[in-house]
Amino acid sequence: MNPASTPFVSVFEHTFDTVVFGAGCVGYAAARRLAAQGIDTLLVEPSGDLLWEATRALENTAASSSGIDAWEQWLFQLRAREGADGQFFDPALAEILTAHELSTGGPSLRTLLYATPVALETAAAGISTVIVGTKSGPRRIHARRWLDATESGLVVRLAQPALKRRTAVTSYRSLVLHSPRPEALDLVFPALAERHPGLAWFTSVRTGERRLRWPAGNTGPAWHHKVPSLIADLRALLATTDDTTEVHFVVSHCAMTDFPVYTASAAIMSAASVPVNLTVASPAFRSEALATPADRFMLGITAATELPSLPPASVFGNPSVASLLAPSASLEAVDVLVAGVGTGGAFAALAAARGGARTLAIEFTPYPGGVGTGAGICGYFHGAKGGLQSEIDERTREITTLLTGVPAHLNGWHHEAKKIVLLTLFEDAGVTFLGDVLLTGVERDAAGRVLAAQAVIDGRLTRIPATAFIDATGDGDLAALAGANFITGRPGDGRTLSYSQSIFALTPKERSNDLHACNFDAGWVDPTDPEDLSRARLTGIAQHLQPIWTQPNRAVAVAPLLGLRQSRQIDTDIKVTMADLVGHARFADSIGETETVADTHSVDYEFESDEMAFYYWTCRGFRHSLRSELPYRMMLPRGLANVWVACRAAGIETDAAYGLRMQRDMQRLGEAAGLAAALAASKRTDARGIDFSLLQGALDRSGARRADRSEDPTPSGESLLASLDKGLPGVHLWHLSRNSVHHRAAVESRLQSREPRVSFYAAAILAMWNDPAAEPRLIAALVNREEGPTPEEKPVVGAFAQCIDLPFWLQAVVFLRRIGTARCLPGLNTLAATPSLPLNVRTLIALTLERLAICLERNAELVTALDALLADRIPDSMLPPSRSLWRTLHGEPQKKLGNDRGAPVAQDHSWQLHLIIARTRKQLGLAPRPESAAFTRDLRSYVRQAFAQAF
């Protein structure tokens, strides 16, 4: 990724020749045909899905009755990799190839996901601007011509709200299963069809794969009831056959939307009924028969042919976006509105409804569960057990066993199983669940009370009034839109934790297939920026493209959600800190506990706070058990009266958010928030006025709060000092550093120890106390290149078992940023001038020089060291998210990670060094280096934002 060669220009700051709405088969075919003709095109998709007909509705019929050249040409690229011919294509491969094409496409085609049209600006010449709703608020898109390829005609209905859509003659739902003995399944499918009228089954490009399809619609059972019924009957039929060998099969994934089929009809609209520069390719407003993906692809090609002949609009003045966004619909008021029905939100909705509240839960995806369902992170990593999640986990295990045919793991589940359980429990509790809803705004009064949310529901901007609001969006969208303050990212470079883009794959065994999700760090993203989110989604999917697609463990499906770990942290009444986690803090308003580790997924800890660099590198505390009670106040945004934040954006300091973000933690927050919101709504009070004893009592009864709550003995000073005298890393160093009053004299005495490891650790602790007495010892470690304990002496591994240790001489550089003076500059200068320094050694030095520049000002030796860091080529600027600086320094090969699928995840990290140098030069009153300016136009939003503050 070279920012200089691909300067970023926002889609919201550019006038396109054509904008295509809808990235299904229709819109994708139209957009790529227009771009191939050199027409400047933007493809906009309200969801994060590509080719939804195949990837979310699972319709994979390849045959075309009309022999469409364009369709056959598109299929050719799939056939070339599948190594097979036939009447079906592979939806996973189609999605990955499409994402690869869109992420690496030329200048004529750009893609914007997660944006839906909500208003038009029109004139006699037609539409000049479409305002789209995004998770960060409304934005404006300019174009000369427009093409509506959305299924329901989102743009058409904005232009002509009275137009009526045509109705599909039928619609289907599907699921996909796999078996090493598919012929045995084929034998019992006729009997299964007798029990389930209308059921059909199809072969696939995979030998052992079968797709089951049944009529959908409003008359039959919902999919989450139909699937368990189908699979239970299939297993029962297999058990009654004469075959003595057990026939194993596993359900890999289910359709998350219906596939509609249209017959030919009379034209339902005239060209005069829509703006002159709008081509309508929406199946709901066309007259053609549309029964297959091929039919839809051809519709897109036809529309692309029609579009260039339309008269272009000229862009005119922009009125206020807000003035165009009055809601056109309103829902009935509810007691509790849950925005975001992911990990925490699903539990919040269920708890609120069971607490007696009329509960509406709105979610951007068509299903609940968040990362534990849509992102393929189908297992627990730490977190305290108990509470509502125990009930849900047990029911999910039952459905998981049904779908997989094998007993479910204690900490894992099938991604579809948890969706099925949550939707069923919603029905039982009376939760109204609305999927495919985008939150775009909030109404609040001057006193901080939120009155209503604004969201796009079925293409209409809709007002949703409620008494209590739970923000479970993951990114704190509702709280941020309501005006809550927040922080984002770590202090050194503003970057948040990496994201993953999982796939579902099969591991073939002799008599069974093991379904698993492949979860690895794909890169970084600003989840609050729709453009950056689009970039990350396309890049993440494209990373799964394999040179040889026919190998057994290729993707059977792409997870429809990114595995996001961090973005905003909302400013709440109290924030949980890293010290709380290490010290096992107790709170009077406890709603439960967390049990975790500091799982940062990073390796460049120099950009963390000083405390976290000390914790990871000096204490080697990555795997140390962290535990703390969770205070109720961490969910209450300052300045807002009736809002609870029940997601990873809750009141957690950045340092603590590396551990306090796990699914069990979020489920705990969700349960507590749902119960509290129901209490507040019933008493017409705000979040801070509830009877807290009632809340804690309910949590105690559910098991969310542990009854034992045993005290942890605080290590004695003698034991901590005895550990220090062993000269090995450990969390005892952290505890010593937190109490300078009691331990100062003892630590100072060890600064003179004859044991160099003891004296170094004493110097480290003193540096954490900002004691300048440590500087000579740190300089000596730097100059003499002291190593300290090896990784083998105190084995502590990071994420994915990565080696994260750092030698003493580099740790010394970190500590000198706190207490260094001009006396340390010669040592830093010598190190900075070393040829071919690895990137992260350079950034370590640069961050220390930046801190020193505050007190030393324009010191000539400091400027010389700063310039030396860019004096030669950086040998390793292209780096993957997971790596080991220790291995680099010692000439050892990097470890191949267990989840490494060979995806190209390396990217340019040199921006971090340029960022620090730009900030330091600004601090010194010096002009930025010219080469740093390229990063202000970087394709990555978080990079641009960091440099916007540095320049």
CSV table of C-alpha atoms in Angstrom, one decimal, residues 15 35 111 130 157 172 235 289 305-306 311 367 405-406 411 439 476 526 536 569 605 612 648 690 709 717 731 843:
chain,number,residue,atom,x,y,z
A,15,THR,CA,-18.7,14.3,-8.5
A,35,ALA,CA,-16.4,1.1,-15.3
A,111,THR,CA,-17.3,1.1,-3.7
A,130,VAL,CA,-28.4,11.8,-3.0
A,157,ARG,CA,-39.3,5.4,-3.8
A,172,TYR,CA,-37.2,-19.3,-1.3
A,235,ARG,CA,-31.3,-37.1,11.1
A,289,ALA,CA,-39.0,-12.2,-15.5
A,305,THR,CA,-26.4,0.1,-21.6
A,306,GLU,CA,-29.4,2.4,-21.1
A,311,PRO,CA,-29.2,13.7,-19.8
A,367,TYR,CA,-30.1,-11.4,12.5
A,405,GLY,CA,-24.1,-34.0,14.5
A,406,VAL,CA,-21.5,-34.0,17.2
A,411,ASN,CA,-16.9,-22.8,24.9
A,439,LEU,CA,-29.4,4.1,13.1
A,476,GLY,CA,-21.3,3.8,20.8
A,526,ASP,CA,-11.9,3.1,11.8
A,536,ALA,CA,-11.6,-2.9,5.4
A,569,GLN,CA,-14.8,4.5,24.4
A,605,TYR,CA,3.7,-1.6,22.5
A,612,MET,CA,1.1,-0.7,29.3
A,648,ARG,CA,-17.3,-2.5,23.9
A,690,ILE,CA,-33.3,3.3,39.8
A,709,ARG,CA,-17.0,-12.8,45.7
A,717,GLY,CA,5.8,-6.0,50.4
A,731,VAL,CA,3.5,-8.7,37.7
A,843,THR,CA,9.6,4.2,16.3
